Amino acid sequence: MASSVLSVAASHSASLPLHETTIKGKIKIGRNGLRFSQSSGRISMVAAVNVSRFEGIPMAPPDPILGVSEAFRADTSDVKLNLGVGAYRTEELQPYVLNVVKKAENLMLERGENKEYLPIEGLAAFNKATAELLLGADNPAIKQQRVATVQGLSGTGSLRLGAAFIERYFPEAKVLISNPTWGNHKNIFNDARVPWSEYRYYDPKTVGLDFEGMIEDIKSAPEGTFVLLHGCAHNPTGIDPTPEQWEKIADVIQQKNHFPFFDVAYQGFASGSLDEDAASVRLFVSRGMEVFVAQSYSKNLGLYAERVGAINVISSSPESAVRVKSQLKRLARPMYSNPPVHGARIVANIVGDPTLFGEWKAEMEMMAGRIKTVRQALYDSISSKDKSGKDWSFILKQIGMFSFTGLNKNQSDNMTNKWHIYMTKDGRISLAGLSLAKSEYLADAIIDSYHNVS
């Protein structure tokens, strides 16, 4: 007589819902979740377990910048201050929608403009306006049709499109990135599979520019390297080269036959002047160099959520510009197909209307002016309170919405844990999130963290 054997085993395979009783072939799943099967006189009882096929996927680390805002929101302190994310705030520390943006949007409603798909390259009026803002309407490169402009998904998306172009058509090239730089730059080139290395930029001894190190590293890079440059208001340091230093940087890049790749995220927002903040890019273009430029309108028009920007490639001939644009469009098509229209129309309406354009420049000057005012107030407060003799003048030498305080990670942690001031761990603070009323409190926190935390 054949003997019967009962065995119990665990299975990681997916099962039907455990409350159902179902018979499929010779397999029966009971209400207790056990699976029974019988074959050749052998009975097996198997525990059915629902386990995701994503079990092996690790948790991603929090974004170093956006994670600051999440921690800030969870803090219940009345004195908390968010100086992490680079977004403009009013003196009351509230988000600000430019009045000129509201007017441009009202115009769009009055015209009853539709929501049809844009072409892959974006809104023609926007592309024209953005190239002219960047280079100047009378620039020979524009008149000679040597500029390929494609509307992108703000600065990040425009950089990503440029990185994809490099990976496909310059597969042996590397990118040289400043140390330090905006946290997302490395992610963008990593995901585009474009290798990168760093050039010296920040000198912790002077809390200033390591110009000699920068030049040395650009000189030693292989010919044809893409050198990523911040057009103005370097993020995170707020330290920009002088006009004379920009000339020398251009000399070296031209001599080495490198590609300059500018990230222009703050045109008009740094100094209050569109022309002044575009001077570095225009210098390189005036020398006849072929240049990549990624633009963003998040800061200077407050269009953070509209994701409006552009990638521009200034070429040496109109024929090559046409080819470059065709391939940028080809790359964009499988990425996101075509860009959003709302923010592009806002930009085009403002730049295309002399009255609105004038109002925009006035509001930019106001925003840039408020940041300069709180920067001065912070310096004055620290200088009057700190009796150690430390030179804090670097705060005034920096430009734009950020200040690189020189605080290390432990000191930055103290700013958050003790003072409820949220900032990135590299010591960067966004002065756009500071008010005059809070400047003394911030000064006290910086002094305490600098002198009392190693």
Short mmCIF file of C-alpha atoms in Angstrom, two decimals:
data_model
loop_
_atom_site.label_atom_id
_atom_site.label_comp_id
_atom_site.label_asym_id
_atom_site.label_seq_id
_atom_site.Cartn_x
_atom_site.Cartn_y
_atom_site.Cartn_z
CA MET A 1 0.00 0.00 0.00
CA ALA A 2 1.43 3.33 -1.01
CA SER A 3 2.20 5.63 1.85
CA SER A 4 1.13 9.29 1.96
CA VAL A 5 3.62 12.04 2.75
CA LEU A 6 2.62 15.55 3.96
CA SER A 7 5.13 18.34 3.43
CA VAL A 8 4.87 22.07 4.19
CA ALA A 9 6.91 24.68 2.28
CA ALA A 10 6.91 28.44 1.86
CA SER A 11 6.55 30.03 -1.55
CA HIS A 12 7.32 33.58 -2.73
CA SER A 13 5.06 33.32 -5.73
CA ALA A 14 2.00 35.55 -5.99
CA SER A 15 -1.39 33.95 -5.19
CA LEU A 16 -5.04 34.68 -5.65
CA PRO A 17 -6.73 36.66 -2.84
CA LEU A 18 -6.59 34.55 0.28
CA HIS A 19 -10.31 34.84 1.13
CA GLU A 20 -11.31 32.98 -2.05
CA THR A 21 -11.48 29.22 -2.52
CA THR A 22 -10.54 28.33 -6.07
CA ILE A 23 -9.67 25.10 -7.81
CA LYS A 24 -7.39 25.31 -10.86
CA GLY A 25 -6.47 21.86 -12.15
CA LYS A 26 -5.32 19.93 -9.11
CA ILE A 27 -4.44 22.97 -6.99
CA LYS A 28 -6.87 24.21 -4.34
CA ILE A 29 -6.39 27.40 -2.32
CA GLY A 30 -8.23 27.35 0.98
CA ARG A 31 -9.67 30.26 2.96
CA ASN A 32 -6.76 30.01 5.37
CA GLY A 33 -4.33 30.91 2.60
CA LEU A 34 -2.79 27.47 2.35
CA ARG A 35 -2.34 25.95 -1.09
CA PHE A 36 -2.89 22.21 -1.50
CA SER A 37 -1.76 20.14 -4.47
CA GLN A 38 -1.95 16.41 -5.07
CA SER A 39 -0.05 14.35 -7.61
CA SER A 40 1.15 10.72 -7.65
CA GLY A 41 -0.21 10.08 -4.18
CA ARG A 42 1.81 12.99 -2.69
CA ILE A 43 0.07 15.85 -0.94
CA SER A 44 1.93 19.23 -0.58
CA MET A 45 0.67 22.08 1.58
CA VAL A 46 2.25 25.41 0.57
CA ALA A 47 1.80 28.77 2.34
CA ALA A 48 0.80 31.41 -0.24
CA VAL A 49 2.59 34.72 0.35
CA ASN A 50 2.15 37.97 -1.60
CA VAL A 51 5.63 39.47 -2.10
CA SER A 52 6.35 42.37 -4.46
CA ARG A 53 8.86 41.93 -7.24
CA PHE A 54 10.16 45.38 -6.22
CA GLU A 55 11.47 44.06 -2.86
CA GLY A 56 15.07 44.38 -4.02
CA ILE A 57 14.81 48.06 -4.94
CA PRO A 58 16.56 50.20 -2.30
CA MET A 59 15.16 53.41 -0.86
CA ALA A 60 16.59 56.47 -2.63
CA PRO A 61 18.24 59.09 -0.42
CA PRO A 62 16.27 62.32 0.07
CA ASP A 63 17.12 65.16 -2.27
CA PRO A 64 19.66 67.37 -0.46
CA ILE A 65 17.76 70.55 -1.34
CA LEU A 66 14.11 69.52 -1.52
CA GLY A 67 14.60 67.40 1.61
CA VAL A 68 15.37 70.59 3.52
CA SER A 69 11.87 71.90 2.81
CA GLU A 70 10.31 68.64 3.98
CA ALA A 71 12.17 68.87 7.29
CA PHE A 72 11.23 72.55 7.63
CA ARG A 73 7.53 71.78 7.21
CA ALA A 74 7.71 69.14 9.94
CA ASP A 75 9.28 71.59 12.42
CA THR A 76 6.72 73.17 14.78
CA SER A 77 9.00 75.94 16.10
CA ASP A 78 7.76 79.52 15.84
CA VAL A 79 11.23 80.81 14.96
CA LYS A 80 12.01 78.36 12.16
CA LEU A 81 13.52 79.75 8.99
CA ASN A 82 13.86 78.05 5.60
CA LEU A 83 17.01 79.17 3.80
CA GLY A 84 17.43 75.99 1.77
CA VAL A 85 15.45 76.28 -1.45
CA GLY A 86 16.28 79.08 -3.85
CA ALA A 87 12.84 80.63 -4.25
CA TYR A 88 12.12 84.33 -3.84
CA ARG A 89 10.09 85.45 -0.83
CA THR A 90 8.63 88.80 0.16
CA GLU A 91 9.68 90.65 3.31
CA GLU A 92 6.84 88.70 4.99
CA LEU A 93 8.52 85.51 3.71
CA GLN A 94 5.62 84.65 1.42
CA PRO A 95 5.82 83.39 -2.20
CA TYR A 96 5.60 86.19 -4.74
CA VAL A 97 3.82 86.19 -8.09
CA LEU A 98 5.05 89.09 -10.23
CA ASN A 99 2.39 91.65 -11.12
CA VAL A 100 3.60 91.61 -14.70
CA VAL A 101 3.02 87.84 -14.83
CA LYS A 102 -0.58 88.35 -13.70
CA LYS A 103 -1.09 90.91 -16.46
CA ALA A 104 0.38 88.58 -19.07
CA GLU A 105 -1.92 85.78 -17.92
CA ASN A 106 -4.94 88.08 -18.11
CA LEU A 107 -3.98 88.87 -21.70
CA MET A 108 -3.95 85.17 -22.48
CA LEU A 109 -7.44 84.75 -21.04
CA GLU A 110 -8.76 87.73 -22.98
CA ARG A 111 -7.38 86.33 -26.22
CA GLY A 112 -8.93 82.93 -25.55
CA GLU A 113 -5.77 81.13 -26.60
CA ASN A 114 -6.10 77.38 -27.07
CA LYS A 115 -4.21 74.52 -25.50
CA GLU A 116 -3.07 72.75 -28.66
CA TYR A 117 0.27 70.94 -28.73
CA LEU A 118 3.30 73.10 -29.38
CA PRO A 119 5.86 72.01 -31.98
CA ILE A 120 8.69 69.91 -30.55
CA GLU A 121 10.98 72.96 -30.50
CA GLY A 122 8.44 74.98 -28.53
CA LEU A 123 6.68 78.32 -29.01
CA ALA A 124 8.31 80.30 -31.83
CA ALA A 125 7.69 83.68 -30.15
CA PHE A 126 9.26 82.39 -26.95
CA ASN A 127 12.33 81.00 -28.70
CA LYS A 128 12.88 84.31 -30.48
CA ALA A 129 12.46 86.29 -27.26
CA THR A 130 14.71 84.06 -25.19
CA ALA A 131 17.60 84.13 -27.67
CA GLU A 132 17.35 87.92 -27.91
CA LEU A 133 17.28 88.32 -24.12
CA LEU A 134 20.34 86.12 -23.80
CA LEU A 135 22.50 87.56 -26.58
CA GLY A 136 20.94 90.94 -27.38
CA ALA A 137 18.54 91.47 -30.29
CA ASP A 138 21.31 92.94 -32.49
CA ASN A 139 23.78 90.13 -31.90
CA PRO A 140 25.42 88.99 -35.17
CA ALA A 141 24.86 85.33 -34.24
CA ILE A 142 21.10 85.95 -34.26
CA LYS A 143 21.16 88.02 -37.44
CA GLN A 144 23.22 85.34 -39.18
CA GLN A 145 20.84 82.61 -37.96
CA ARG A 146 23.59 80.74 -36.15
CA VAL A 147 21.54 80.13 -32.98
CA ALA A 148 19.59 76.89 -32.50
CA THR A 149 17.03 77.43 -29.72
CA VAL A 150 14.73 74.72 -28.39
CA GLN A 151 12.30 75.35 -25.55
CA GLY A 152 13.03 73.00 -22.65
CA LEU A 153 11.57 72.05 -19.29
CA SER A 154 13.13 74.92 -17.36
CA GLY A 155 16.86 74.88 -16.66
CA THR A 156 17.02 71.26 -15.54
CA GLY A 157 15.30 69.91 -18.64
CA SER A 158 17.36 72.14 -20.91
CA LEU A 159 20.59 70.92 -19.32
CA ARG A 160 19.38 67.34 -19.67
CA LEU A 161 18.67 67.86 -23.37
CA GLY A 162 22.14 69.34 -23.85
CA ALA A 163 23.67 66.41 -21.96
CA ALA A 164 21.84 63.91 -24.21
CA PHE A 165 23.17 65.76 -27.26
CA ILE A 166 26.73 65.49 -25.92
CA GLU A 167 26.34 61.79 -25.17
CA ARG A 168 25.10 61.04 -28.68
CA TYR A 169 27.31 63.26 -30.85
CA PHE A 170 30.43 63.72 -28.68
CA PRO A 171 30.68 60.25 -27.10
CA GLU A 172 34.35 60.60 -26.16
CA ALA A 173 33.93 64.01 -24.50
CA LYS A 174 33.89 64.73 -20.80
CA VAL A 175 32.31 67.56 -18.83
CA LEU A 176 34.24 69.70 -16.38
CA ILE A 177 32.07 70.92 -13.47
CA SER A 178 32.95 73.47 -10.79
CA ASN A 179 33.67 72.32 -7.25
CA PRO A 180 31.21 72.97 -5.68
CA THR A 181 28.22 73.28 -7.99
CA TRP A 182 24.44 73.05 -7.99
CA GLY A 183 23.54 69.61 -6.64
CA ASN A 184 21.59 68.51 -9.71
CA HIS A 185 24.36 69.11 -12.26
CA LYS A 186 26.11 65.82 -11.50
CA ASN A 187 22.82 63.89 -11.49
CA ILE A 188 21.96 65.25 -14.95
CA PHE A 189 25.24 64.19 -16.55
CA ASN A 190 25.33 60.89 -14.67
CA ASP A 191 21.90 59.91 -15.95
CA ALA A 192 22.86 61.00 -19.48
CA ARG A 193 25.95 58.76 -19.16
CA VAL A 194 28.32 61.66 -19.77
CA PRO A 195 31.50 61.35 -17.66
CA TRP A 196 32.52 64.40 -15.66
CA SER A 197 35.25 65.66 -13.39
CA GLU A 198 35.66 68.82 -11.34
CA TYR A 199 37.66 72.01 -11.61
CA ARG A 200 38.65 74.02 -8.57
CA TYR A 201 36.42 76.99 -7.89
CA TYR A 202 35.89 77.72 -4.19
CA ASP A 203 38.77 78.65 -1.90
CA PRO A 204 37.74 77.96 1.74
CA LYS A 205 40.64 80.02 3.06
CA THR A 206 39.37 83.23 1.49
CA VAL A 207 35.72 82.17 1.03
CA GLY A 208 36.35 83.40 -2.50
CA LEU A 209 37.27 82.22 -5.98
CA ASP A 210 40.25 79.90 -6.48
CA PHE A 211 40.96 81.48 -9.85
CA GLU A 212 44.44 80.06 -10.32
CA GLY A 213 43.20 76.55 -9.56
CA MET A 214 40.29 77.01 -11.94
CA ILE A 215 42.53 78.09 -14.80
CA GLU A 216 45.03 75.32 -14.14
CA ASP A 217 42.32 72.63 -14.19
CA ILE A 218 40.70 73.96 -17.38
CA LYS A 219 44.14 74.04 -19.05
CA SER A 220 44.92 70.46 -18.08
CA ALA A 221 41.58 69.05 -19.31
CA PRO A 222 41.68 67.06 -22.60
CA GLU A 223 41.03 69.13 -25.72
CA GLY A 224 37.33 69.35 -26.58
CA THR A 225 36.11 69.12 -22.98
CA PHE A 226 32.74 70.70 -22.21
CA VAL A 227 33.31 73.24 -19.44
CA LEU A 228 30.16 73.90 -17.41
CA LEU A 229 30.07 77.55 -16.37
CA HIS A 230 27.56 79.51 -14.29
CA GLY A 231 26.63 82.61 -16.30
CA CYS A 232 26.13 84.71 -13.17
CA ALA A 233 25.36 84.28 -9.45
CA HIS A 234 27.26 81.00 -9.07
CA ASN A 235 25.25 78.39 -7.19
CA PRO A 236 25.99 77.61 -4.38
CA THR A 237 28.81 80.06 -3.63
CA GLY A 238 27.50 83.36 -4.99
CA ILE A 239 31.09 83.99 -6.13
CA ASP A 240 31.52 85.16 -9.73
CA PRO A 241 34.68 85.86 -11.73
CA THR A 242 35.41 89.51 -12.43
CA PRO A 243 35.11 90.78 -16.04
CA GLU A 244 38.90 90.55 -16.34
CA GLN A 245 38.87 86.97 -15.05
CA TRP A 246 36.12 86.04 -17.53
CA GLU A 247 38.42 87.24 -20.31
CA LYS A 248 41.19 84.93 -19.11
CA ILE A 249 38.77 82.00 -18.75
CA ALA A 250 37.63 82.58 -22.34
CA ASP A 251 41.28 82.71 -23.47
CA VAL A 252 42.07 79.30 -21.98
CA ILE A 253 38.87 77.64 -23.22
CA GLN A 254 39.47 79.00 -26.71
CA GLN A 255 43.13 77.94 -26.73
CA LYS A 256 42.23 74.42 -25.62
CA ASN A 257 39.40 74.14 -28.14
CA HIS A 258 36.96 73.37 -25.30
CA PHE A 259 33.19 73.79 -25.48
CA PRO A 260 31.79 76.38 -23.04
CA PHE A 261 28.43 75.21 -21.65
CA PHE A 262 26.69 77.96 -19.67
CA ASP A 263 23.94 77.45 -17.11
CA VAL A 264 22.03 80.76 -16.97
CA ALA A 265 19.46 80.51 -14.19
CA TYR A 266 19.50 84.07 -12.83
CA GLN A 267 19.69 86.51 -15.74
CA GLY A 268 18.45 89.88 -14.47
CA PHE A 269 17.83 88.44 -11.03
CA ALA A 270 21.42 88.70 -9.79
CA SER A 271 22.31 92.33 -10.50
CA GLY A 272 18.90 93.58 -11.57
CA SER A 273 20.18 94.06 -15.15
CA LEU A 274 19.47 91.59 -17.95
CA ASP A 275 22.45 92.84 -19.94
CA GLU A 276 24.94 92.83 -17.09
CA ASP A 277 24.04 89.29 -16.07
CA ALA A 278 24.44 88.03 -19.66
CA ALA A 279 27.86 89.65 -20.17
CA SER A 280 29.82 86.42 -19.66
CA VAL A 281 27.87 84.52 -22.33
CA ARG A 282 28.03 87.43 -24.77
CA LEU A 283 31.80 87.65 -24.31
CA PHE A 284 32.31 84.06 -25.45
CA VAL A 285 29.89 84.43 -28.38
CA SER A 286 31.57 87.66 -29.49
CA ARG A 287 34.82 85.74 -29.88
CA GLY A 288 33.19 83.45 -32.45
CA MET A 289 33.16 80.46 -30.12
CA GLU A 290 30.53 77.73 -30.38
CA VAL A 291 28.60 77.82 -27.12
CA PHE A 292 25.91 75.84 -25.32
CA VAL A 293 23.55 77.77 -23.00
CA ALA A 294 20.76 76.41 -20.81
CA GLN A 295 18.28 79.04 -19.60
CA SER A 296 15.62 79.16 -16.91
CA TYR A 297 12.82 81.62 -16.11
CA SER A 298 12.06 80.15 -12.70
CA LYS A 299 13.83 82.88 -10.76
CA ASN A 300 13.70 86.07 -12.83
CA LEU A 301 9.97 85.74 -13.61
CA GLY A 302 9.02 83.61 -10.61
CA LEU A 303 7.75 80.86 -12.95
CA TYR A 304 9.01 78.03 -10.74
CA ALA A 305 6.13 75.63 -11.40
CA GLU A 306 5.68 76.48 -15.09
CA ARG A 307 8.98 74.77 -16.02
CA VAL A 308 9.93 77.15 -18.79
CA GLY A 309 13.45 77.46 -20.18
CA ALA A 310 15.52 76.78 -23.29
CA ILE A 311 18.65 75.16 -24.63
CA ASN A 312 20.59 77.36 -27.07
CA VAL A 313 23.47 76.22 -29.23
CA ILE A 314 25.39 79.02 -30.91
CA SER A 315 27.11 77.55 -33.96
CA SER A 316 29.70 78.84 -36.43
CA SER A 317 27.33 78.60 -39.42
CA PRO A 318 23.59 78.74 -40.11
CA GLU A 319 23.73 75.32 -41.79
CA SER A 320 25.17 73.61 -38.71
CA ALA A 321 22.64 75.42 -36.50
CA VAL A 322 19.82 73.89 -38.54
CA ARG A 323 21.31 70.41 -38.14
CA VAL A 324 21.86 70.87 -34.41
CA LYS A 325 18.29 72.03 -33.90
CA SER A 326 16.94 69.05 -35.83
CA GLN A 327 18.82 66.65 -33.55
CA LEU A 328 17.80 68.46 -30.36
CA LYS A 329 14.20 68.03 -31.51
CA ARG A 330 14.85 64.37 -32.25
CA LEU A 331 16.18 63.90 -28.70
CA ALA A 332 13.27 65.79 -27.15
CA ARG A 333 10.59 63.77 -28.93
CA PRO A 334 11.01 60.49 -26.97
CA MET A 335 11.79 62.36 -23.72
CA TYR A 336 8.67 64.52 -23.38
CA SER A 337 7.40 65.05 -26.94
CA ASN A 338 6.84 68.81 -26.68
CA PRO A 339 7.06 71.48 -23.97
CA PRO A 340 4.23 73.21 -22.02
CA VAL A 341 2.74 76.36 -23.48
CA HIS A 342 1.54 78.43 -20.53
CA GLY A 343 4.88 79.68 -19.21
CA ALA A 344 6.26 80.17 -22.71
CA ARG A 345 3.34 82.46 -23.59
CA ILE A 346 3.89 84.46 -20.41
CA VAL A 347 7.53 85.09 -21.39
CA ALA A 348 6.65 85.89 -25.00
CA ASN A 349 3.86 88.28 -23.99
CA ILE A 350 6.06 90.16 -21.54
CA VAL A 351 9.13 90.44 -23.75
CA GLY A 352 7.04 91.28 -26.81
CA ASP A 353 5.18 94.18 -25.15
CA PRO A 354 7.35 97.27 -24.40
CA THR A 355 5.14 98.31 -21.46
CA LEU A 356 5.13 94.89 -19.82
CA PHE A 357 8.83 94.46 -20.55
CA GLY A 358 9.56 97.71 -18.72
CA GLU A 359 7.42 96.62 -15.77
CA TRP A 360 9.25 93.29 -15.63
CA LYS A 361 12.64 94.97 -15.47
CA ALA A 362 11.39 97.19 -12.65
CA GLU A 363 10.14 94.18 -10.66
CA MET A 364 13.41 92.34 -11.23
CA GLU A 365 15.29 95.33 -9.89
CA MET A 366 12.98 95.33 -6.87
CA MET A 367 13.57 91.63 -6.14
CA ALA A 368 17.33 91.89 -6.67
CA GLY A 369 17.33 95.02 -4.52
CA ARG A 370 15.55 93.30 -1.62
CA ILE A 371 18.12 90.51 -1.65
CA LYS A 372 20.96 93.04 -1.66
CA THR A 373 19.31 94.82 1.28
CA VAL A 374 19.05 91.69 3.46
CA ARG A 375 22.59 90.71 2.44
CA GLN A 376 23.82 94.07 3.75
CA ALA A 377 21.70 93.73 6.90
CA LEU A 378 23.13 90.27 7.62
CA TYR A 379 26.68 91.54 7.19
CA ASP A 380 26.01 94.56 9.42
CA SER A 381 24.50 92.36 12.15
CA ILE A 382 27.32 89.81 12.11
CA SER A 383 30.01 92.50 12.01
CA SER A 384 28.54 94.36 14.98
CA LYS A 385 27.92 91.24 17.09
CA ASP A 386 31.08 89.21 16.41
CA LYS A 387 34.00 90.63 18.38
CA SER A 388 36.49 87.94 17.32
CA GLY A 389 37.99 89.99 14.51
CA LYS A 390 36.92 87.55 11.80
CA ASP A 391 36.49 89.16 8.39
CA TRP A 392 32.92 88.62 7.16
CA SER A 393 33.26 90.89 4.11
CA PHE A 394 32.90 87.89 1.78
CA ILE A 395 29.14 88.12 2.39
CA LEU A 396 29.06 91.43 0.51
CA LYS A 397 31.40 90.25 -2.25
CA GLN A 398 29.04 87.42 -3.18
CA ILE A 399 26.13 88.06 -5.54
CA GLY A 400 22.66 86.73 -6.19
CA MET A 401 20.26 84.91 -3.94
CA PHE A 402 22.82 82.65 -2.24
CA SER A 403 25.56 83.15 0.31
CA PHE A 404 28.19 80.53 0.99
CA THR A 405 28.72 81.00 4.74
CA GLY A 406 31.81 78.83 5.09
CA LEU A 407 30.06 76.72 7.74
CA ASN A 408 30.87 73.00 7.67
CA LYS A 409 28.37 70.14 8.03
CA ASN A 410 28.50 70.01 11.83
CA GLN A 411 28.04 73.76 12.05
CA SER A 412 25.16 73.64 9.56
CA ASP A 413 23.56 70.87 11.63
CA ASN A 414 23.78 73.15 14.66
CA MET A 415 22.00 75.87 12.70
CA THR A 416 19.10 73.47 12.23
CA ASN A 417 19.09 71.49 15.48
CA LYS A 418 19.56 74.43 17.83
CA TRP A 419 18.33 77.45 15.88
CA HIS A 420 15.68 75.86 13.61
CA ILE A 421 17.35 77.38 10.53
CA TYR A 422 17.17 75.05 7.55
CA MET A 423 19.93 75.14 4.94
CA THR A 424 21.97 72.80 2.79
CA LYS A 425 24.77 70.90 4.53
CA ASP A 426 27.48 72.62 2.49
CA GLY A 427 26.82 75.89 4.31
CA ARG A 428 24.78 77.58 1.59
CA ILE A 429 21.91 79.85 2.60
CA SER A 430 19.30 81.44 0.36
CA LEU A 431 19.04 85.13 1.17
CA ALA A 432 15.82 85.21 -0.84
CA GLY A 433 14.24 83.44 2.15
CA LEU A 434 15.52 85.98 4.68
CA SER A 435 13.74 89.10 5.93
CA LEU A 436 15.18 92.20 7.55
CA ALA A 437 13.32 91.27 10.73
CA LYS A 438 15.11 87.90 10.88
CA SER A 439 18.61 89.10 9.95
CA GLU A 440 19.79 89.55 13.55
CA TYR A 441 18.50 86.12 14.53
CA LEU A 442 20.39 84.59 11.61
CA ALA A 443 23.53 86.50 12.58
CA ASP A 444 23.34 85.12 16.14
CA ALA A 445 22.95 81.58 14.78
CA ILE A 446 25.90 81.88 12.40
CA ILE A 447 28.19 83.35 15.07
CA ASP A 448 27.27 80.62 17.56
CA SER A 449 27.69 77.84 15.01
CA TYR A 450 31.00 79.16 13.67
CA HIS A 451 32.69 79.72 17.04
CA ASN A 452 31.15 77.03 19.23
CA VAL A 453 30.91 74.02 16.91
CA SER A 454 34.08 72.40 15.55
#
